[in-house]
Coordinates of C-alpha atoms and ligand atoms in Angstrom, one line a residue:
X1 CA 0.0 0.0 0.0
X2 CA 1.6 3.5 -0.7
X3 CA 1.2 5.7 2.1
X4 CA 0.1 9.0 0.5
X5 CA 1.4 11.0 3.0
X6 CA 4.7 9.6 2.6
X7 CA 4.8 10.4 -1.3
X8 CA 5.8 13.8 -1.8
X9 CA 5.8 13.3 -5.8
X10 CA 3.7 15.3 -7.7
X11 CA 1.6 12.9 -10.0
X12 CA 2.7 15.0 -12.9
X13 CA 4.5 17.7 -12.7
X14 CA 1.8 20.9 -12.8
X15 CA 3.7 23.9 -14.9
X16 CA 1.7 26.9 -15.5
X17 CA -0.2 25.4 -18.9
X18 CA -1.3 22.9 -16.0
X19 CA -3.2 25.6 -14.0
X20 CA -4.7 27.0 -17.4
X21 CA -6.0 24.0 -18.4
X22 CA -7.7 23.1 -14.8
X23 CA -9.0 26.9 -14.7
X24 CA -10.4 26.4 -18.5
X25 CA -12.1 23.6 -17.2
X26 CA -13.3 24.5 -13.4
X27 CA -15.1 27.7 -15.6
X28 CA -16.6 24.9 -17.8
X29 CA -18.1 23.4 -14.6
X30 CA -19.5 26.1 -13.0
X31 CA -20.1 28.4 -15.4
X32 CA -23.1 29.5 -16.4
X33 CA -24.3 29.7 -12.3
X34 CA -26.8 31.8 -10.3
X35 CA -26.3 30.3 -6.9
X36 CA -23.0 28.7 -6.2
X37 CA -22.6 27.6 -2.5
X38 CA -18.7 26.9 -1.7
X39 CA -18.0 24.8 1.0
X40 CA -15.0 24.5 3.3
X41 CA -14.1 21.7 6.2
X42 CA -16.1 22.2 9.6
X43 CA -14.5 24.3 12.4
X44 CA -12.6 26.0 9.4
X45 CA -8.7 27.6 9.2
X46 CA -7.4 30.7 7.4
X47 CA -6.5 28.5 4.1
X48 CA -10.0 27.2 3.6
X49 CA -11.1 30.5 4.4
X50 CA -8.7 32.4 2.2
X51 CA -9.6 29.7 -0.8
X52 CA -13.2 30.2 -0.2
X53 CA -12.9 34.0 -0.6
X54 CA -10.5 33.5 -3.5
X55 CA -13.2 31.4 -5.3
X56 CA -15.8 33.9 -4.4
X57 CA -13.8 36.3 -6.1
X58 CA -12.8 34.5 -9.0
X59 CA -16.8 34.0 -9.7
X60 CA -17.1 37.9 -9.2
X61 CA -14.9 38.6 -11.2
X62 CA -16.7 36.3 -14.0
X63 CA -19.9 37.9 -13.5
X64 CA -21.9 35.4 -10.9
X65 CA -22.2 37.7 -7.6
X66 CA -24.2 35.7 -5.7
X67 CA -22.3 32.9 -4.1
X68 CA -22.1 32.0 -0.5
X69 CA -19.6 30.9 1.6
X70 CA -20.6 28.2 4.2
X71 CA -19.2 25.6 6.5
X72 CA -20.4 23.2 9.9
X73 CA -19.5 24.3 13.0
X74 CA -17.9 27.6 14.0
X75 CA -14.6 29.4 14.3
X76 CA -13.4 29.0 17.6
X77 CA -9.2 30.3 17.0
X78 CA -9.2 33.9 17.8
X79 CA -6.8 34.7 15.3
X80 CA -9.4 32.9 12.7
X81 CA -12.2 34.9 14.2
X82 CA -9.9 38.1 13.6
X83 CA -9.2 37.2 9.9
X84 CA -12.8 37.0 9.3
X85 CA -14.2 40.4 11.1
X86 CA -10.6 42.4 9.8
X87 CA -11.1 40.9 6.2
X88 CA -14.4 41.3 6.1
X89 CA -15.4 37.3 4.9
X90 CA -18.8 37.1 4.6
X91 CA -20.0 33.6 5.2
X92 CA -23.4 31.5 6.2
X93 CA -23.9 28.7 8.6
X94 CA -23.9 25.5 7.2
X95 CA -27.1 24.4 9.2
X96 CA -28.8 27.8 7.7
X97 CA -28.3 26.6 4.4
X98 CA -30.8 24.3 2.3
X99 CA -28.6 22.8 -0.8
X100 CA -31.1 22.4 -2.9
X101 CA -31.3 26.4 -3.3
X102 CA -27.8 26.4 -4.7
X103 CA -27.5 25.0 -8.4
X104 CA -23.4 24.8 -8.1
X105 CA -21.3 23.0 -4.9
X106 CA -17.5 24.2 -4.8
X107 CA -15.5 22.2 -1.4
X108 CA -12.3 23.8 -1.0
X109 CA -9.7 22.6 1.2
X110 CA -11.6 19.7 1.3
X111 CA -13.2 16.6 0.2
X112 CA -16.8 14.6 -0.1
X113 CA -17.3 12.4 2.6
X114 CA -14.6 12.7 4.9
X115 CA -16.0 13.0 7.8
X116 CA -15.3 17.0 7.9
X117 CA -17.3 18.3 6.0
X118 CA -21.0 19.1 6.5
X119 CA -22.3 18.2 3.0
X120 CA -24.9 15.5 3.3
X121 CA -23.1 11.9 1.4
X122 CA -25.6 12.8 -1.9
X123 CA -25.0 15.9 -2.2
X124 CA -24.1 16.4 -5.8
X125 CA -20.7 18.7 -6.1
X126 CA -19.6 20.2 -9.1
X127 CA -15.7 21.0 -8.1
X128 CA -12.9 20.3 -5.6
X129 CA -9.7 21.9 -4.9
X130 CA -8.0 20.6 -2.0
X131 CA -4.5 19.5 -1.2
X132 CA -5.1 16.4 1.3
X133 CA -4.3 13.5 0.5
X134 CA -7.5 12.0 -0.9
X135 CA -8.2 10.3 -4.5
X136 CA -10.9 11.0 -6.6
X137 CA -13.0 7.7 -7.7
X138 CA -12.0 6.9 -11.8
X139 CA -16.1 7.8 -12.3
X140 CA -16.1 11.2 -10.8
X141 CA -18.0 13.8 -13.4
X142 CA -16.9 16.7 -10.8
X143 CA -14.2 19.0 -11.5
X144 CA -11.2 18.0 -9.2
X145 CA -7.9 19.4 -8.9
X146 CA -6.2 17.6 -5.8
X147 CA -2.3 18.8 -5.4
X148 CA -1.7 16.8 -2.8
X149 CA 2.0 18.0 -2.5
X150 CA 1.0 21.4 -2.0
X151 CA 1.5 23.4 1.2
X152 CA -1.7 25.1 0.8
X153 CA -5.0 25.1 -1.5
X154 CA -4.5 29.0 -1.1
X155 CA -1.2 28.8 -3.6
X156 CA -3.8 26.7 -6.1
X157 CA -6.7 29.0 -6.0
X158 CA -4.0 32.1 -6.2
X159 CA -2.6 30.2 -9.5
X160 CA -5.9 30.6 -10.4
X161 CA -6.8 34.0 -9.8
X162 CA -4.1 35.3 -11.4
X163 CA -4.1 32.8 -14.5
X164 CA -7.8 34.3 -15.1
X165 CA -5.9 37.8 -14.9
X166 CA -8.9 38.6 -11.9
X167 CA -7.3 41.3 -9.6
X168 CA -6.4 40.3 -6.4
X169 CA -7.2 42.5 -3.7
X170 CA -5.0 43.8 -0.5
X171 CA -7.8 42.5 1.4
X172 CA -8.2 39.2 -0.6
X173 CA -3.8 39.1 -0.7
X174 CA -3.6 39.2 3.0
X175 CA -6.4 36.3 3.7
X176 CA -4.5 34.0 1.1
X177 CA -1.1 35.0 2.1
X178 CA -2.4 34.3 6.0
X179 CA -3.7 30.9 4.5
X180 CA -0.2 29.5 3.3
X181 CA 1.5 30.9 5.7
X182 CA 0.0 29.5 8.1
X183 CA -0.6 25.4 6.7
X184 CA 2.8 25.6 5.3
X185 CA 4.1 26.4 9.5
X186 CA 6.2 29.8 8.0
X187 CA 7.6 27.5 5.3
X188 CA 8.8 25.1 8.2
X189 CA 7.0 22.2 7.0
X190 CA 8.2 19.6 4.3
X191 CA 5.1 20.4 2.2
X192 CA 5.5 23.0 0.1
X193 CA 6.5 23.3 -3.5
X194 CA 7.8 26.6 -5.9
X195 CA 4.6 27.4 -6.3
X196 CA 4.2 28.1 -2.5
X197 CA 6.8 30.3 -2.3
X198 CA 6.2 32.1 -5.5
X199 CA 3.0 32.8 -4.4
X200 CA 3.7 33.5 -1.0
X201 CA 5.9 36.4 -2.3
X202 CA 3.6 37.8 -4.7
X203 CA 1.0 38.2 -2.4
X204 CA 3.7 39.3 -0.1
X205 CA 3.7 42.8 -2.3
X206 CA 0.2 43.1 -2.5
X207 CA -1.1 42.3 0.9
X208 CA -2.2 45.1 3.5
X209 CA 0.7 44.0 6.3
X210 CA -0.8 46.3 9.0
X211 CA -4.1 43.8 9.1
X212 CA -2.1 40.6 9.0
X213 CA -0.8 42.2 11.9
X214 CA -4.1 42.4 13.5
X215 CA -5.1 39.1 12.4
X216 CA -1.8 37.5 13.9
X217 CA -1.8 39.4 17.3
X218 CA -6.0 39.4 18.6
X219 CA -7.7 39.9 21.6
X220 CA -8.3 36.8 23.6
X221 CA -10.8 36.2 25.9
X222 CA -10.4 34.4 29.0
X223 CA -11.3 30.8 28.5
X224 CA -8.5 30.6 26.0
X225 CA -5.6 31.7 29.2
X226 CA -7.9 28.9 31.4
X227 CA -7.2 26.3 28.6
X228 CA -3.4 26.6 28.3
X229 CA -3.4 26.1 32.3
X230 CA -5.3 22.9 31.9
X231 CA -3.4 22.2 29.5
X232 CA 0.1 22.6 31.4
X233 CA -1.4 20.8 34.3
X234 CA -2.9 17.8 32.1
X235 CA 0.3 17.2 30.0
X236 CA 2.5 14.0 30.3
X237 CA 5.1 13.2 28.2
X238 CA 6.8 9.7 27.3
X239 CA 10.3 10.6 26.1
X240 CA 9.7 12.1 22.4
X241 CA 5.9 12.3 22.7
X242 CA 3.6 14.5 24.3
X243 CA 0.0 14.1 25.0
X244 CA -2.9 16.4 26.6
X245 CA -6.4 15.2 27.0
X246 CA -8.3 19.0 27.7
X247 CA -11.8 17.5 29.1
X248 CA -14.6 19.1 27.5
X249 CA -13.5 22.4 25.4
X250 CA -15.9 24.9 24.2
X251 CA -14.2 24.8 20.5
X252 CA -12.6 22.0 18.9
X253 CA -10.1 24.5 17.7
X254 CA -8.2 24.8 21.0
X255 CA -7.6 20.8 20.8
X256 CA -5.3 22.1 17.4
X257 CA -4.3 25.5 19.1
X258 CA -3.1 23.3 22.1
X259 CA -1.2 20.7 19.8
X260 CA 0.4 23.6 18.2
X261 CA 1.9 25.4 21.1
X262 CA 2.8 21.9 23.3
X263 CA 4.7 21.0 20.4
X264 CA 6.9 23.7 20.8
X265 CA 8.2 21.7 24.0
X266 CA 11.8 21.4 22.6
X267 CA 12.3 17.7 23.0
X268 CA 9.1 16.3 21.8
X269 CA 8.9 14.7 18.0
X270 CA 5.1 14.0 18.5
X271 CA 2.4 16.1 20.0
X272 CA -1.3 14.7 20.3
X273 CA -3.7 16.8 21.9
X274 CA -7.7 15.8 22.4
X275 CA -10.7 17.0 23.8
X276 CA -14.6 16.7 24.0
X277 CA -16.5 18.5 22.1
X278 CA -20.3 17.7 22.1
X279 CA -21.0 14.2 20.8
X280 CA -17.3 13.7 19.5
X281 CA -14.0 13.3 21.1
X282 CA -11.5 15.7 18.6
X283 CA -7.7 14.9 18.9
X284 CA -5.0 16.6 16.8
X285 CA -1.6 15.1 15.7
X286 CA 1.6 17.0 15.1
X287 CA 5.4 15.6 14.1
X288 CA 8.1 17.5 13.7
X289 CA 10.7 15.1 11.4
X290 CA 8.3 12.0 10.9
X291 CA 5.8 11.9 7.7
X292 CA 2.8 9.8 8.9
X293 CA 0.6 11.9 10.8
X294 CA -2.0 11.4 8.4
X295 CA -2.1 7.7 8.1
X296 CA -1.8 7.4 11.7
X297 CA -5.0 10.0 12.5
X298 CA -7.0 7.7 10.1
X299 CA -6.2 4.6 11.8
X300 CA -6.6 5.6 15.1
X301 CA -10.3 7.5 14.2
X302 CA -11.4 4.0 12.2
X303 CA -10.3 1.9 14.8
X304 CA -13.6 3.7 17.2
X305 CA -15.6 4.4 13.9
X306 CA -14.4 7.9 13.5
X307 CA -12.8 9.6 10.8
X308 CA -9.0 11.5 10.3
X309 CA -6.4 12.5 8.0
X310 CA -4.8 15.3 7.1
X311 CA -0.8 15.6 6.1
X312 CA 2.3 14.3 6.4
X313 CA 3.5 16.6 10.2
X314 CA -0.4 17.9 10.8
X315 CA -3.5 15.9 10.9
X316 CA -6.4 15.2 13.2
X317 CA -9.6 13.1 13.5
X318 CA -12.8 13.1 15.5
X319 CA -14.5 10.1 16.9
X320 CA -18.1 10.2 17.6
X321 CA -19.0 9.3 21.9
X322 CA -22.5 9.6 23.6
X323 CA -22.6 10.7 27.3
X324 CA -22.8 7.3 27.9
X325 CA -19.8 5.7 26.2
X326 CA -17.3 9.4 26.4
X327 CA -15.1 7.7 29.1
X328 CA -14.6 4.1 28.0
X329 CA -14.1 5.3 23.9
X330 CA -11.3 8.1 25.4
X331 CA -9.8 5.1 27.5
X332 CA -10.0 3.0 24.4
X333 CA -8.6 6.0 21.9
X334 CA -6.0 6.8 24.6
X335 CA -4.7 2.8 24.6
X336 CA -4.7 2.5 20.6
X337 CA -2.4 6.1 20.7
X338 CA 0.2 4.5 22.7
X339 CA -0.1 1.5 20.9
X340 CA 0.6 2.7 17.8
X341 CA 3.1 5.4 18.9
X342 CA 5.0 2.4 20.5
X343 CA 4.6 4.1 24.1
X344 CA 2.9 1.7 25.7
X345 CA 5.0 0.0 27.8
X346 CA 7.2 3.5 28.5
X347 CA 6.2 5.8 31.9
X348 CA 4.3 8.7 31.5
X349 CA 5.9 11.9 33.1
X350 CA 3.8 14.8 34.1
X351 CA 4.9 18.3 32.6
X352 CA 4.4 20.2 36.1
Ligands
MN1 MN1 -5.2 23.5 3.8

């Protein structure tokens, strides 16, 4: 079995007539349109975001004016929360949404039926543009362009903004910029490609850089200084790997903020964070040198009938609990993490 988060291979090589040719045919696909809906991942980040509000553009800028941006759940990082108000990114609850009112679907940064995305298993979509790892069946009709290799679907939809000659924006610059900057870790991680970085300094040029400043420095309200306690006092490390369970969180996003920042801790390789949200138990998965993050999110969420994935140093998965069965499932997910991180016969120390 190839592990796709192990191949960093493009499939073929894509040069610039490569973007032309996918933007010739995502216009085929959506155009003509009066109500295009596109769709990011639940609980979304700033490079769904920023792809969204690319797309939106994009359609603008060919004429339709009416699309809407939606996604499940809610944004919970306070930088994420900033991007939208500063940016202005308009957007509409998923659950507000009735999809048979839109004649065109557009995911971005993301994929059908994976578990994190809100779009009902018939829905029919029109387009994809995503970077995860995912493979589109040999019968799909929709238009798909998966770059699996690529640090950000931001640096695909800029490709395409600019290979339709639409103007890109300070405002709509600084949302895309914010998007690769930050699923490409400040160009820390192994996945990105030239086109990344090209991007990443084009938009550099345009972008306003006093409201990425805003967006990267925001107000925080309390909870989030009573989670990174909880955190601190919950953390226990085994050697090279670091674990938090955060108990129930009012936004999945702090399980991924929380991953993020305990990762830091300077000798850990791997950082797994969870926490309860409503019915599901959300973990998050981080490596600093290892590649399998995303295979081993996906096996630990199917092992409890969940779902995961993501890429190669960042990926996370959700598994679904009821009151009822919350303590034995986290037990059960916490014994299937050591197992597969090897861990289980090691003893845990506590950070504090
Ligand atoms: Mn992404």
């Amino acid at each position: 079995m190839t592990l796709p988060s192990e191949t960093n291979e493009p499939d073929q090589p894509p040069g610039p007539n490569k973007f032309r040719e996918k933007l010739l045919s995502f216009r085929r696909h959506i155009l003509p349109a009066e109500s295009p809906l596109i769709v990011t991942h639940d609980y979304p980040d700033p490079d769904c975001l920023a792809s969204a509000f690319g797309v939106a553009h994009l359609l603008s800028f060919w004429g339709v004016k009416s699309s809407i941006i939606t996604f499940g759940g809610f944004v919970g990082r306070a930088e994420n929360r900033a991007m939208i108000r500063v940016l202005n990114i308009p957007s509409v609850p998923f659950a507000l949404t009735e999809i048979k009112d839109y004649d065109r679907i557009i995911l971005v940064d993301s994929f059908p039926n994976k578990g994190n995305v809100s779009l009902p298993a018939d829905a029919r979509v029109n387009a994809v543009i995503d970077h995860h790892p995912h493979e589109p069946p040999p019968d799909a009709t929709y238009f798909h362009d998966i770059r699996k290799n690529f640090g950000a679907t931001s640096t695909i939809i800029t490709k395409y903004l600019i290979e339709a000659g639409c103007e890109i924006t300070p405002k709509l610059a600084t949302a895309l910029f914010y998007g690769i900057k930050t699923d490409t870790g400040d160009m820390m991680r192994r996945e990105s490609v030239p086109e990344d970085i090209e991007c990443y300094k084009l938009l550099f040029d345009i972008m306003d850089h006093r409201l990425l400043s805003r967006i990267e420095n925001p107000d925080r309200d309390e909870e989030f200084f009573r989670i990174i306690h909880r955190a601190v006092e919950a953390t226990y490390t085994y050697e090279a790997f670091g674990y938090t369970y955060l108990g129930n969180v009012s936004t999945p996003d702090y399980v991924a903020e929380m991953a993020d920042l305990f990762h830091s801790l300077e000798r850990l390789e791997w950082m797994v964070c969870s926490g309860v949200f409503k019915n599901h138990i959300f973990f998050s998965i981080r490596a600093k040198t290892h590649a399998t993050a995303g295979i081993l999110a996906e096996q630990i969420a199917e092992r409890h009938g969940g779902s995961g994935g993501g890429h190669a140093k960042v990926a996370a998965g959700r598994i679904p609990v009821t009151a009822d069965t919350v303590n034995s499932i986290l037990m059960d997910f916490e014994e299937s993490m050591k197992e597969l991180f090897g861990i289980n016969k090691m003893q845990p120390e506590k950070l504090l």
